[in-house]
Coordinates of C-alpha atoms in Angstrom, one line a residue:
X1 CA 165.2 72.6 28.8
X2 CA 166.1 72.7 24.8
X3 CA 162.4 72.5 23.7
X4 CA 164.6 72.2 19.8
X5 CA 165.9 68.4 21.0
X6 CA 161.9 68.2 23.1
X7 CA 160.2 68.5 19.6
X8 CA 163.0 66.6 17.5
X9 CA 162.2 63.5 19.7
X10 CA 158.5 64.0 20.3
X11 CA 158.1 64.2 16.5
X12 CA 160.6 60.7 15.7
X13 CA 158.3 58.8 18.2
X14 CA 154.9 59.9 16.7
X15 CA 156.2 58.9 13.2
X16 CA 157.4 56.0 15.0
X17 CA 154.0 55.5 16.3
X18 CA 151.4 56.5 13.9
X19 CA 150.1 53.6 11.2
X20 CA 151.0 53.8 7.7
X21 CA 147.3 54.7 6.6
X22 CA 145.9 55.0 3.3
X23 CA 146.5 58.3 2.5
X24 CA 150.3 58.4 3.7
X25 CA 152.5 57.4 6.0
X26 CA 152.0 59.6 9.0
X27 CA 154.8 62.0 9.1
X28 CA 152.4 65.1 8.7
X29 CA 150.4 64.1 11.4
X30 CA 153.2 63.7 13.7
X31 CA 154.6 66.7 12.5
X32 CA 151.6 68.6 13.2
X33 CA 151.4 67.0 16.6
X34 CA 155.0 68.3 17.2
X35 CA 154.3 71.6 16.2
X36 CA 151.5 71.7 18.8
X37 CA 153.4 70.6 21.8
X38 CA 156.6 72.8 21.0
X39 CA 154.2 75.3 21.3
X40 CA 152.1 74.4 24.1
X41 CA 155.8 74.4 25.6
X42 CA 157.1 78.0 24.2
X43 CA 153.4 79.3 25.9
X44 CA 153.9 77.7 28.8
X45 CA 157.4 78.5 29.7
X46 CA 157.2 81.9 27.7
X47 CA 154.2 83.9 27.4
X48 CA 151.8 82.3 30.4
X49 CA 153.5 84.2 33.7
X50 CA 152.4 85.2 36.8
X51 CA 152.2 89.5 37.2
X52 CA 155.0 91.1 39.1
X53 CA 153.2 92.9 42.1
X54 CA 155.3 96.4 42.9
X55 CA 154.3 97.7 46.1
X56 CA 156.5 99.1 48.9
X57 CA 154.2 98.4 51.7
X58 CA 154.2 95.1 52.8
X59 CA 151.0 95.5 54.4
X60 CA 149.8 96.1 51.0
X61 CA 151.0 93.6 49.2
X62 CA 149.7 91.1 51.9
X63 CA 145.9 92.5 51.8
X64 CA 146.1 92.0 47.7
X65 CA 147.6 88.8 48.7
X66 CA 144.6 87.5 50.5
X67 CA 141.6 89.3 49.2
X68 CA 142.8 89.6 45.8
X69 CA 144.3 86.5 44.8
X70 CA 144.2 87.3 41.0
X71 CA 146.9 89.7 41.3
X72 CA 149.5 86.7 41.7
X73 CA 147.9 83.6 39.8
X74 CA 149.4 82.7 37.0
X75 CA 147.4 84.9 33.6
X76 CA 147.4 82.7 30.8
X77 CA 146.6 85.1 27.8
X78 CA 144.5 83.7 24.8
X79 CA 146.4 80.7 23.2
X80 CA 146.2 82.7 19.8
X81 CA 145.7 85.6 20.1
X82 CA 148.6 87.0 23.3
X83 CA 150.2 89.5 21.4
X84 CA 149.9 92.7 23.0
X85 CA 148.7 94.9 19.0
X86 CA 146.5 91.4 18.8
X87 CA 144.8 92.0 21.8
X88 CA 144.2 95.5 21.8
X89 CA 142.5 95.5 18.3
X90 CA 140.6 92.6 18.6
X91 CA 139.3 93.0 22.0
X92 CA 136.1 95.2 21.1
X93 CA 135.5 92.7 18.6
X94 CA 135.9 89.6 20.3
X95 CA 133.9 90.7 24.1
X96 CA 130.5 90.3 24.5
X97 CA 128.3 93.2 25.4
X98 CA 126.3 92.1 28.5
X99 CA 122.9 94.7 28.6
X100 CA 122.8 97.4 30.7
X101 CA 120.0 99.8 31.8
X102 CA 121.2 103.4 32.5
X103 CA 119.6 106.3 34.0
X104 CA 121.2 109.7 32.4
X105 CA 121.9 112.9 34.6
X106 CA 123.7 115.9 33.6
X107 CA 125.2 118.3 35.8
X108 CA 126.3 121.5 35.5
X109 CA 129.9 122.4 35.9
X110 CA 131.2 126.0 37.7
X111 CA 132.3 127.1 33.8
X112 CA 128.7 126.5 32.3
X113 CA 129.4 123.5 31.0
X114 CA 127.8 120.2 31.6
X115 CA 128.9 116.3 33.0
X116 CA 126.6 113.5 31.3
X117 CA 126.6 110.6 34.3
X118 CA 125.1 107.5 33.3
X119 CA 123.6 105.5 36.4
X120 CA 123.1 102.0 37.0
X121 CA 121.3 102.1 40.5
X122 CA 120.8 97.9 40.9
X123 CA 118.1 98.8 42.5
X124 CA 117.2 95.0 43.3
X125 CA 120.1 94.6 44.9
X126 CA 119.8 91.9 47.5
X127 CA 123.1 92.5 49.3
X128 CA 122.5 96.3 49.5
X129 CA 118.7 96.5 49.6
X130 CA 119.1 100.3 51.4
X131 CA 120.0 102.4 48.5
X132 CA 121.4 105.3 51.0
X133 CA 124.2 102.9 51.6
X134 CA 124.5 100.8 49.0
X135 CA 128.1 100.9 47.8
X136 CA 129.1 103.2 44.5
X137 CA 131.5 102.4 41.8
X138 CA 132.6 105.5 39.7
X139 CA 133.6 104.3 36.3
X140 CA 136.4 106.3 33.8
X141 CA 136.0 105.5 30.7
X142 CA 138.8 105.3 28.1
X143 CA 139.7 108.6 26.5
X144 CA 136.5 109.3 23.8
X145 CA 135.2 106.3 25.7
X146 CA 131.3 106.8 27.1
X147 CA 129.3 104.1 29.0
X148 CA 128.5 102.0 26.1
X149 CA 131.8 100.5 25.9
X150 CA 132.4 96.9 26.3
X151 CA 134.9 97.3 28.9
X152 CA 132.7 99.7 31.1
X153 CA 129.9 97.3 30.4
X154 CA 131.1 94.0 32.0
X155 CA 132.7 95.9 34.8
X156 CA 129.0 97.2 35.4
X157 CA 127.8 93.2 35.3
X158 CA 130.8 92.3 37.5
X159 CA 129.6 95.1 40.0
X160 CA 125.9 93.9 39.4
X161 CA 126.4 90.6 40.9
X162 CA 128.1 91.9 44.1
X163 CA 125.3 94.1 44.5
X164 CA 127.0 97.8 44.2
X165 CA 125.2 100.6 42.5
X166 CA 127.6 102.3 39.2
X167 CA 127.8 105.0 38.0
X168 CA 130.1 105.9 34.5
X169 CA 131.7 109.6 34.4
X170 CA 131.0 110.6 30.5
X171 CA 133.8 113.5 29.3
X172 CA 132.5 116.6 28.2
X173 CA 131.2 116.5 24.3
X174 CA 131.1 112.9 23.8
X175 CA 128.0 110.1 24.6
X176 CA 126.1 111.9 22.2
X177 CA 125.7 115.2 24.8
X178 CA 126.6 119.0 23.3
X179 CA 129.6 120.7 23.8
X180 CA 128.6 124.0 26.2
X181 CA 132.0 125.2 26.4
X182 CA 135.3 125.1 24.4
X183 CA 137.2 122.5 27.1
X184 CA 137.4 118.9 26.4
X185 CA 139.3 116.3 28.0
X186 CA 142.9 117.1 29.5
X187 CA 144.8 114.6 31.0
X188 CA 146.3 117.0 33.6
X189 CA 143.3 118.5 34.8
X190 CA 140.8 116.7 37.4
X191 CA 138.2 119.1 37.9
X192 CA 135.4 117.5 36.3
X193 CA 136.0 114.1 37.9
X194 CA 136.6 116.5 41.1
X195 CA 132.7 117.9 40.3
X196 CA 131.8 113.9 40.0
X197 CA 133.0 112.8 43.2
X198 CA 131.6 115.6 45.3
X199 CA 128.3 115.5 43.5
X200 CA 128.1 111.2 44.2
X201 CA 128.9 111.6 47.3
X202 CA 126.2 114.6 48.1
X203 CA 123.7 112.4 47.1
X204 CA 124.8 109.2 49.1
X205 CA 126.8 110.5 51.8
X206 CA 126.7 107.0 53.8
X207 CA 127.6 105.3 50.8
X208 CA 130.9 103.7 50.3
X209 CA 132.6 104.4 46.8
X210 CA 135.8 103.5 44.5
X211 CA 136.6 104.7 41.9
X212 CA 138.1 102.9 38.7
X213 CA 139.2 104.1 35.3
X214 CA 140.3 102.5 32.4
X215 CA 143.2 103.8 29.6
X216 CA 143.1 107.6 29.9
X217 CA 140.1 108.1 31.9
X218 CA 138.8 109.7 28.1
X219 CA 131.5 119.5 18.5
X220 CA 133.0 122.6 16.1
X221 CA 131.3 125.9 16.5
X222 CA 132.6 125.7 20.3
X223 CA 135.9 124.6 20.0
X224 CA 136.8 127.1 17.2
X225 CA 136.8 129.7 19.9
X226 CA 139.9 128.3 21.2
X227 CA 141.9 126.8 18.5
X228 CA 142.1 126.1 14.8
X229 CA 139.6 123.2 14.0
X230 CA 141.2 122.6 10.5
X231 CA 144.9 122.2 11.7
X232 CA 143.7 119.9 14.5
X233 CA 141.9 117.7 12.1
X234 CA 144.9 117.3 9.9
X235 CA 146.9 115.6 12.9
X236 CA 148.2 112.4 12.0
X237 CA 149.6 111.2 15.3
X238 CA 148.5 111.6 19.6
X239 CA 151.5 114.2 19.6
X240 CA 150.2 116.6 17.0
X241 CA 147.1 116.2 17.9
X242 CA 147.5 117.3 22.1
X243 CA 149.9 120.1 20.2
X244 CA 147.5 121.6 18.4
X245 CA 144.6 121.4 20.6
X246 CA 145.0 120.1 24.0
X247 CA 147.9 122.2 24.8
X248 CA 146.2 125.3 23.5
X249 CA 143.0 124.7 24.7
X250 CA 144.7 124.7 28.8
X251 CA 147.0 127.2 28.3
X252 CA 150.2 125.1 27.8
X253 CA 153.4 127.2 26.2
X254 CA 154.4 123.9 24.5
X255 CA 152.8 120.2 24.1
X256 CA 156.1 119.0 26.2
X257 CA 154.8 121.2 29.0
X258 CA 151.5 119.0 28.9
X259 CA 153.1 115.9 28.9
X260 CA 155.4 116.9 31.5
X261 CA 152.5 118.4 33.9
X262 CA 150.3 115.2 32.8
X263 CA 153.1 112.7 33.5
X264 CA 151.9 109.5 36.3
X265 CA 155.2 110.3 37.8
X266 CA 154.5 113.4 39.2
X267 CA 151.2 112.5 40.1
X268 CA 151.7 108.7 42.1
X269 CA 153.9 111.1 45.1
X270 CA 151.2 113.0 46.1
X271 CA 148.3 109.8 46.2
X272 CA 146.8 109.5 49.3
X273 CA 144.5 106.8 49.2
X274 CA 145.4 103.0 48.5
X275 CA 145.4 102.6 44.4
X276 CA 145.8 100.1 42.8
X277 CA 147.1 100.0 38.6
X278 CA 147.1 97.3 36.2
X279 CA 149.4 97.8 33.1
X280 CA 150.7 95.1 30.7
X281 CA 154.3 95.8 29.4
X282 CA 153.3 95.2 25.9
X283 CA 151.1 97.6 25.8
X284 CA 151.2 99.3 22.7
X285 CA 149.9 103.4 24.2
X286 CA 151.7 102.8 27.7
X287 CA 155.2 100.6 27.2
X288 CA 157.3 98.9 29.9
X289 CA 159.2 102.0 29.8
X290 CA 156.7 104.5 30.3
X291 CA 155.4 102.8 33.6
X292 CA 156.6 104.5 36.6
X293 CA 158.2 101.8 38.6
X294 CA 160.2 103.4 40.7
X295 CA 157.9 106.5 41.8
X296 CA 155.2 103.8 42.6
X297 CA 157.7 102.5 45.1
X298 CA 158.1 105.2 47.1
X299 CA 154.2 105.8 48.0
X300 CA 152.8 103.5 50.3
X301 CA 149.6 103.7 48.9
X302 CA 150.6 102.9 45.8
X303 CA 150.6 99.1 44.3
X304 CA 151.3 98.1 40.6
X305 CA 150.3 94.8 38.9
X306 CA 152.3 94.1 35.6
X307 CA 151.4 91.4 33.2
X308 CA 153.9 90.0 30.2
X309 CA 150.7 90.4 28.3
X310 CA 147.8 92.0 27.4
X311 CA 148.2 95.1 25.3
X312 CA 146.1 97.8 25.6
X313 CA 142.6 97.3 27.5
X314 CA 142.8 93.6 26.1
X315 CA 144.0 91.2 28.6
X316 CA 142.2 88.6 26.9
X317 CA 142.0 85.0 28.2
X318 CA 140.3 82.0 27.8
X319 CA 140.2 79.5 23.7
X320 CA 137.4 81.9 22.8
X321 CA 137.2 85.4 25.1
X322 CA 133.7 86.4 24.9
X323 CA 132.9 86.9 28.3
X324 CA 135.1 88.1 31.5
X325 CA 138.7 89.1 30.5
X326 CA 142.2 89.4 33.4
X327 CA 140.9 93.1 33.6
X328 CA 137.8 92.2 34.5
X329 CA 138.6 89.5 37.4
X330 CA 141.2 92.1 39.2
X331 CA 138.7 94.7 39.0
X332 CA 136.2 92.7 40.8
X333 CA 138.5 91.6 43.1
X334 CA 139.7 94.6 44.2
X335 CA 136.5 96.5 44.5
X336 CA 135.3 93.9 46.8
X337 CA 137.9 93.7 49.3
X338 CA 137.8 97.2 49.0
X339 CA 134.6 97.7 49.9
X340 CA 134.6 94.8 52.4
X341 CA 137.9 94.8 54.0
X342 CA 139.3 98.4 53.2
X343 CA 139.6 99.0 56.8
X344 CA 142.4 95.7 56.9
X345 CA 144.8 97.6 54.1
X346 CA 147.4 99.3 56.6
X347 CA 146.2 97.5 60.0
X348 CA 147.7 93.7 58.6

């Protein structure tokens, strides 16, 4: 359809139709009527799409299908605000912060350092009354993310009202907790989260748990033992900064070597269990090009869920987006029929 001839016409007939009033004869009315339906239309037939769903199993696809419809219903961003820099700045702005009651733990890690877990038990849980097997959500924060974050926040109150129990894995040095040991986070490296997920799991070993992380999952005396503070802190970009400090601080020869050890597409072959990844192609950090289409294709257990928009974290919806976000809805989703029908992924 030529939405150029739509508008043309829609705007002759409203100046056709509006009365001559007092102040005027119409024609900025009808023009500003115009405008609005062109770009009801351009939204519409541009920016409001259904997600393209990657997933080689077709057994898969068909359990996200029926117990997780969101992944294939249309996602109509914000009306004015769907550009993906748009969403991603204003999101922490925009979002509510629904209140949440933690109970902090730290543990110790094998180096001498130290995890700082916040808990939310939902201990009046009605669907899970028995706390021994009350279902656990692990939560990854962004990277310098901690469990005060918006985004952590309403997944927390999205898990609260299907009864599971949450608990949000702080990096090392950040939530306000000290720095023990010069090691930070490292995108490559999954022993911490390895510490997390043995230590949840001793504590409620007939508990059922999933795990979901958001973006990249993440003090000076310390650190200076293993690289130079200054130089880090006159990085102006992600790149300098992983090459003067993250690469050094694990050992890498070069910050290439990092990236390349760090990269999703070496890491989607060897994933065992069924995963699930939301990623806009406008996101600003992780671009349509960067999203490893093809590797995800050739793991069973492995499905992708790509929206036109949404940015970074954003995935804004709604005329004013206070409250639940796209994000938020597929997370929900998923955990449930997780938790409720995980045995149905690979028997449908």
């Amino acid at each position: 359809m030529d939405w150029q001839v739509l508008t043309r016409e829609l705007s002759l007939y409203l100046e056709s139709q509006v009365r001559v009033g007092f102040f005027g004869s119409g024609v900025g009315l009808s023009l500003v009527l115009g405008f609005g339906v062109a770009y009801a239309c351009y939204y519409l037939s541009s920016i409001a799409k259904k997600p393209q769903l990657v997933a080689s199993n077709d057994r898969f696809c068909r359990f996200l299908e029926e117990y997780c419809p969101v992944v294939t219903e249309t996602y109509y961003p914000t009306i004015w605000c769907w550009e993906g820099r748009m969403q991603t700045l204003l999101r922490p702005f925009i979002t509510s912060r629904p209140k949440v009651q933690y109970r902090n733990e730290l543990i110790k890690t094998a180096d001498g350092g130290q995890i700082s877990l916040d808990w939310f038990d939902n201990n009046d849980s009605l669907y899970y009354p028995d706390a021994s097997t009350r279902p656990t959500v692990v939560l990854l924060p962004g990277l310098t993310g901690t469990s005060k974050e918006s985004y952590i926040l309403h997944m927390i109150h999205q898990s609260e009202t299907l009864g599971y129990r949450c608990v949000v894995f702080n990096n090392r040095g950040i939530a306000g907790e000290d720095l023990l040991t010069p090691r930070t986070y490292c995108a490559s490296n999954t022993e911490d989260l390895e510490a997390v997920v043995h230590h949840v799991h001793s504590l409620y070993p007939l508990a059922p748990f999933v795990a979901a992380g958001v973006s990249m999952g993440g003090h000076r005396h310390m650190l200076e033992k293993s690289c130079d503070v200054d130089l880090v802190l006159k990085a102006r970009s992600i790149r300098e900064f992983d090459k003067q400090f993250t690469s050094v601080m694990f050992g890498y020869h070069t910050v290439d070597d990092y990236y390349e050890d760090a990269s999703p597409c070496h890491r989607l072959k060897s994933v065992g269990i069924p995963v699930l990844c939301l990623n806009s192609v406008d996101d600003v950090f992780s671009p349509s090009h960067a999203i490893p289409v093809e590797t995800a294709k050739q793991n069973a257990n492995v499905a992708l869920v790509l929206t036109s928009c949404g940015g970074h974290i954003g995935f804004l919806e709604g005329i004013w987006p206070r409250k639940c976000t796209y994000m938020d809805r597929v997370f929900k989703q998923f955990v449930q029929a997780v938790f409720e029908h995980g045995n149905k992924i690979f028997s449908m």
